[in-house]
JSON list of C-alpha atoms in Angstrom, two decimals:
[
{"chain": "A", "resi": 77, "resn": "UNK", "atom": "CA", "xyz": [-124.15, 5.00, 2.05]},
{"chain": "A", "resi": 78, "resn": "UNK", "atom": "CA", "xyz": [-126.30, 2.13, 2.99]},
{"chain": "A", "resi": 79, "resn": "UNK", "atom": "CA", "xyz": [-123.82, 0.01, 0.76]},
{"chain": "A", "resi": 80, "resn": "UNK", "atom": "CA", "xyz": [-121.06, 0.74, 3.59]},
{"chain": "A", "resi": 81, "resn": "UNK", "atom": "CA", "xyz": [-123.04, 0.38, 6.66]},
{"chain": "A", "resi": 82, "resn": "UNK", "atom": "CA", "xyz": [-124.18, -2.71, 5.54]},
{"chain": "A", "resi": 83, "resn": "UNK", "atom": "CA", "xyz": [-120.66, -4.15, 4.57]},
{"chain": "A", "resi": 84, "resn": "UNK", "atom": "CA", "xyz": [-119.49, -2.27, 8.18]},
{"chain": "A", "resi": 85, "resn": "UNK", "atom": "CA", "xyz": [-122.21, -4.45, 9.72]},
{"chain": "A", "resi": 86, "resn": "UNK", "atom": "CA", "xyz": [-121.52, -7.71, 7.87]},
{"chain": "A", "resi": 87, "resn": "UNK", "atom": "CA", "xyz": [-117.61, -7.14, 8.52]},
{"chain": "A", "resi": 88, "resn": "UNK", "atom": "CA", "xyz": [-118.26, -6.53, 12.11]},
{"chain": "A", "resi": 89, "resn": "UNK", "atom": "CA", "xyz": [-120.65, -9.74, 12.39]},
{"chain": "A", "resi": 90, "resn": "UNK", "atom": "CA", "xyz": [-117.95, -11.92, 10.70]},
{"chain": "A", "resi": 91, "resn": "UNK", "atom": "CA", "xyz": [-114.83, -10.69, 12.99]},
{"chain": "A", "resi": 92, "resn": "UNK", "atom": "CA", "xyz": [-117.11, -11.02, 16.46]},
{"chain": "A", "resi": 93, "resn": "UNK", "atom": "CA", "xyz": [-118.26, -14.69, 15.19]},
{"chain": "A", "resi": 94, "resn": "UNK", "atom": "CA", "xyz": [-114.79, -15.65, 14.22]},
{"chain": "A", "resi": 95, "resn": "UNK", "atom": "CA", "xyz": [-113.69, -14.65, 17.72]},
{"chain": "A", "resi": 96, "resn": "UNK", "atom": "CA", "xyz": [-116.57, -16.75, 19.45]},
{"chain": "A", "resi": 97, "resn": "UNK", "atom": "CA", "xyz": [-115.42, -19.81, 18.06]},
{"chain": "A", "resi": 98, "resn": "UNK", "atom": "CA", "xyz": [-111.62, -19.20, 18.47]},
{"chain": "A", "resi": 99, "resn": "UNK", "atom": "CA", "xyz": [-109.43, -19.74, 21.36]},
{"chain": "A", "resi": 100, "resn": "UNK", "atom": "CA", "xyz": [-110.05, -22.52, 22.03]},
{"chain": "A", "resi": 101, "resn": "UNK", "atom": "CA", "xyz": [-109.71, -22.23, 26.28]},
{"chain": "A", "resi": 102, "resn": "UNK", "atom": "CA", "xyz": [-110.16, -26.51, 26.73]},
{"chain": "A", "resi": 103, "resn": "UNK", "atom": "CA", "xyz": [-106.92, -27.33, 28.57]},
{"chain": "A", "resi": 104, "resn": "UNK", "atom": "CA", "xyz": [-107.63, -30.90, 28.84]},
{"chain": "A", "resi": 105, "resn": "UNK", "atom": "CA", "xyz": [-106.24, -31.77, 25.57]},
{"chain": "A", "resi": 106, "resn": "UNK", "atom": "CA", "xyz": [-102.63, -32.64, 24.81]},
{"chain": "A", "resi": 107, "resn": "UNK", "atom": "CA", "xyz": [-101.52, -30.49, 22.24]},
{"chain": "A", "resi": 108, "resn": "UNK", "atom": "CA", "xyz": [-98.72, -32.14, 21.67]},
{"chain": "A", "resi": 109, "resn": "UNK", "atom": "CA", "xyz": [-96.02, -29.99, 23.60]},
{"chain": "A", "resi": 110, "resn": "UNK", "atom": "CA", "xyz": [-96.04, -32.13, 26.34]},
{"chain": "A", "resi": 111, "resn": "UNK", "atom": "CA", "xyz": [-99.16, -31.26, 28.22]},
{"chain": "A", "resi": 112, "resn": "UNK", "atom": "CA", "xyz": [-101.39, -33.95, 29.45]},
{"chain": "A", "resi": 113, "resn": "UNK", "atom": "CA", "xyz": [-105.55, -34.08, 30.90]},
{"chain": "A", "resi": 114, "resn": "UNK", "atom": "CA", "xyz": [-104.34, -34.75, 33.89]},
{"chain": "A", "resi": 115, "resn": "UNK", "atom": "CA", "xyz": [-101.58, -31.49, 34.06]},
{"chain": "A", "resi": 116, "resn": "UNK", "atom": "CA", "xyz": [-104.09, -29.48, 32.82]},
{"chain": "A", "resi": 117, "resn": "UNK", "atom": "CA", "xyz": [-106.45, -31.18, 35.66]},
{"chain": "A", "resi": 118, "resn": "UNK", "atom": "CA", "xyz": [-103.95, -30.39, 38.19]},
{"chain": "A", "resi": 119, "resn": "UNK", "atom": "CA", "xyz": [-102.99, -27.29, 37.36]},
{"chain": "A", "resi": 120, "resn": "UNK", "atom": "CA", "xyz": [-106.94, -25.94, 37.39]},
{"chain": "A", "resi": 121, "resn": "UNK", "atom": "CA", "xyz": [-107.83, -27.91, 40.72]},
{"chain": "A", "resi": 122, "resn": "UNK", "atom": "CA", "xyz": [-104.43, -25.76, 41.84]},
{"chain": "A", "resi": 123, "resn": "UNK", "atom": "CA", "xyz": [-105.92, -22.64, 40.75]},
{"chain": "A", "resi": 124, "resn": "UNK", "atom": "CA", "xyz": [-109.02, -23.25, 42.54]},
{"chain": "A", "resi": 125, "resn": "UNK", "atom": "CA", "xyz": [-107.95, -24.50, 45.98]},
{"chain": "A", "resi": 126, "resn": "UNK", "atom": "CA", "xyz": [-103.65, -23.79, 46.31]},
{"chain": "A", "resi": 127, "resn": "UNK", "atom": "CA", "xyz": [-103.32, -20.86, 44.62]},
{"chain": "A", "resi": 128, "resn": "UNK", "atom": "CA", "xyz": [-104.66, -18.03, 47.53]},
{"chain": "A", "resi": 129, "resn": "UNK", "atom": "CA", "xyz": [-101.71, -19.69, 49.98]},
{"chain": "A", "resi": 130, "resn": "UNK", "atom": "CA", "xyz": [-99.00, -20.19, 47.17]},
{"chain": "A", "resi": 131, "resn": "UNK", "atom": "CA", "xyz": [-99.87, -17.78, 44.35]},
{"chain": "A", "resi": 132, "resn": "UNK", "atom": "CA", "xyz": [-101.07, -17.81, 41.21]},
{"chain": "A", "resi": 133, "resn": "UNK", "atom": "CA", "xyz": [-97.44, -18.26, 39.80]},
{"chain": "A", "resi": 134, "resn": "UNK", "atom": "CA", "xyz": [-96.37, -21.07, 42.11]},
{"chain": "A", "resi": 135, "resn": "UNK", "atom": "CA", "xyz": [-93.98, -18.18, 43.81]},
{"chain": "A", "resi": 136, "resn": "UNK", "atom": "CA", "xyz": [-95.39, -18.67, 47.25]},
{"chain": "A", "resi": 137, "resn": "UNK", "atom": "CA", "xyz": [-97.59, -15.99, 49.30]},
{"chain": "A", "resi": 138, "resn": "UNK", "atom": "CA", "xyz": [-98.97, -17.48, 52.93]},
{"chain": "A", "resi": 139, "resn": "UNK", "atom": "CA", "xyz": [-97.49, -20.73, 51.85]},
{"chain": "A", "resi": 140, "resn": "UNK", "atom": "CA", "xyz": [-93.95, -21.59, 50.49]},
{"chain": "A", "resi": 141, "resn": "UNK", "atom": "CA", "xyz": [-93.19, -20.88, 46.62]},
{"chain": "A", "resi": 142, "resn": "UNK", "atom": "CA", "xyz": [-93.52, -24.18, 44.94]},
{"chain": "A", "resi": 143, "resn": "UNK", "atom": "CA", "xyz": [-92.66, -23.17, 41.14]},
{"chain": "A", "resi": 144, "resn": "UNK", "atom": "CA", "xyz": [-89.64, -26.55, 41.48]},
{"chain": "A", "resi": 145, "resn": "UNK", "atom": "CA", "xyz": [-91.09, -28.25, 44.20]},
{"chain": "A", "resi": 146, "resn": "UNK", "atom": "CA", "xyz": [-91.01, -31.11, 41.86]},
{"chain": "A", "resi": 147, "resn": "UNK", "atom": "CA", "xyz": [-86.73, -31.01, 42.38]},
{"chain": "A", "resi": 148, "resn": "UNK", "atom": "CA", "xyz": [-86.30, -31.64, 46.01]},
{"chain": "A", "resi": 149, "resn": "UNK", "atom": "CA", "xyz": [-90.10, -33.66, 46.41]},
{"chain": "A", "resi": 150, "resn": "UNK", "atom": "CA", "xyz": [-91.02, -36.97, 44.58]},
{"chain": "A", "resi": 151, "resn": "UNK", "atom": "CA", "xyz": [-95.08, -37.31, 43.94]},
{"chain": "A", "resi": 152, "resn": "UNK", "atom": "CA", "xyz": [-95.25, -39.41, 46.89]},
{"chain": "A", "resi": 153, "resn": "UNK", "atom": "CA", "xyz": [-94.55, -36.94, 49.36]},
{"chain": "A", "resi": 154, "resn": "UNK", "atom": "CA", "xyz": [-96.25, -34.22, 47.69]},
{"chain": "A", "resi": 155, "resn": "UNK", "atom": "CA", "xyz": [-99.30, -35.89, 47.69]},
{"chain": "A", "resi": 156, "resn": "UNK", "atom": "CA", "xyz": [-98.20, -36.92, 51.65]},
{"chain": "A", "resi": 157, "resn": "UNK", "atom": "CA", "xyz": [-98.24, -33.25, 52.10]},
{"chain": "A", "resi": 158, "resn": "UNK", "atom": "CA", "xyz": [-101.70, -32.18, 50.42]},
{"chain": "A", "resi": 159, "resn": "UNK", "atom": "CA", "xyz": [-103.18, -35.10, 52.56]},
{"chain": "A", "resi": 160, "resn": "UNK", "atom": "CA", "xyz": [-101.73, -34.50, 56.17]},
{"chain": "A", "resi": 161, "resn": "UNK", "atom": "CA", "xyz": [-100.67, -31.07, 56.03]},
{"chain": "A", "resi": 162, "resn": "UNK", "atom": "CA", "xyz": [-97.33, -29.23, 57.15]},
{"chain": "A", "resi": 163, "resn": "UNK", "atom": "CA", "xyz": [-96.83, -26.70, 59.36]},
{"chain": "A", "resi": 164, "resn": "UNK", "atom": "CA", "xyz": [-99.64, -24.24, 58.95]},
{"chain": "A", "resi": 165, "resn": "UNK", "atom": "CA", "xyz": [-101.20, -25.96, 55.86]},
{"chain": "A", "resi": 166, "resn": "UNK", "atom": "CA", "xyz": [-104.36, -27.95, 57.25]},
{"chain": "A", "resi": 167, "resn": "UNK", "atom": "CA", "xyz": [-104.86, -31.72, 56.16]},
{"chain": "A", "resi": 168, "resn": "UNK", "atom": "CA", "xyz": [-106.97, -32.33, 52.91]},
{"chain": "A", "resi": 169, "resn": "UNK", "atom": "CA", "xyz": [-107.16, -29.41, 50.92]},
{"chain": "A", "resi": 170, "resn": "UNK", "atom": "CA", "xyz": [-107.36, -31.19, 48.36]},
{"chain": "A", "resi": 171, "resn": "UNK", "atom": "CA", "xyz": [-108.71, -35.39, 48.39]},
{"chain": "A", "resi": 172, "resn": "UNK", "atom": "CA", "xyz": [-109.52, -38.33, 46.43]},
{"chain": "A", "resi": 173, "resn": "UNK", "atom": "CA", "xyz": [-108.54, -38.45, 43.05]},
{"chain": "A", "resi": 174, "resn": "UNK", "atom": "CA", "xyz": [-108.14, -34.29, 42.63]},
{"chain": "A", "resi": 175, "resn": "UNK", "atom": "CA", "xyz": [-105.07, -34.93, 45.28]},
{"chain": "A", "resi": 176, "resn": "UNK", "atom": "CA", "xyz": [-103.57, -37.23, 42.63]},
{"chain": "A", "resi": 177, "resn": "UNK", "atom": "CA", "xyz": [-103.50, -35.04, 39.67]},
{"chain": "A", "resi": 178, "resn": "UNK", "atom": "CA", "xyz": [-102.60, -31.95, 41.72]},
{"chain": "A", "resi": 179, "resn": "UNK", "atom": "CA", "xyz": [-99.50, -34.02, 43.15]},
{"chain": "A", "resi": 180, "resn": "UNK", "atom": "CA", "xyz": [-98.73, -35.31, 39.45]},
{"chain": "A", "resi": 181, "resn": "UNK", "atom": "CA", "xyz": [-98.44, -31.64, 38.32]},
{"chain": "A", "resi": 182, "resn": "UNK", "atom": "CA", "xyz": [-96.28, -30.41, 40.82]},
{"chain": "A", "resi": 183, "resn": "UNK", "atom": "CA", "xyz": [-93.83, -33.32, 40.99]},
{"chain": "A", "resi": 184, "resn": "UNK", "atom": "CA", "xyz": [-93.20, -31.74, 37.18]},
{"chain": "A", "resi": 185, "resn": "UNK", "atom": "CA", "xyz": [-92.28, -28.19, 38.27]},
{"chain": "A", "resi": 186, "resn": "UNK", "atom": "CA", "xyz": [-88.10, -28.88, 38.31]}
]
């Protein structure tokens, strides 16, 4: 009996430690399907300060769906948008260099 509970113990130590050090959640890293640091950077500065106005899944909610915003807006004028606003989105939401990546991302979504 103590035989099992020990191996039931061990087992259980070696599946929760394997699953500590898996999935690996660093989006930053290009892992080679096409995502880059600053996507990933764009997309997370998105989730933090866009997505309560224009959802979670790009599809819009106070603010207009943007999920292929990147087809009818260059990077130029979506970053002219994050810094001056448009209609009831206020003016610098997002600045500096965050601006940037979060423009970059979006000017991907065709």
């Amino acid at each position: 009996m103590k035989k099992k509970l020990l191996t039931l113990l061990l087992g259980t130590s070696l599946v929760m430690g394997l699953a500590a050090c898996g999935g690996d959640k660093d989006n930053t890293k290009d892992k080679g399907n096409g995502g880059t640091e600053t996507a990933s950077a764009g997309q997370k500065i998105y989730d933090q300060k866009c997505s309560g106005c224009h959802g979670g899944d790009l599809k819009g909610g106070m603010g207009p769906d943007l999920s292929k915003v990147g087809s009818t807006l260059s990077k130029d004028e979506i970053l002219d948008t994050i810094k001056n606003g448009k209609g009831q989105m206020p003016q610098n939401v997002v600045q500096g260099d965050d601006a940037e990546k979060v423009a970059d991302w979006l000017s991907n979504k065709k």
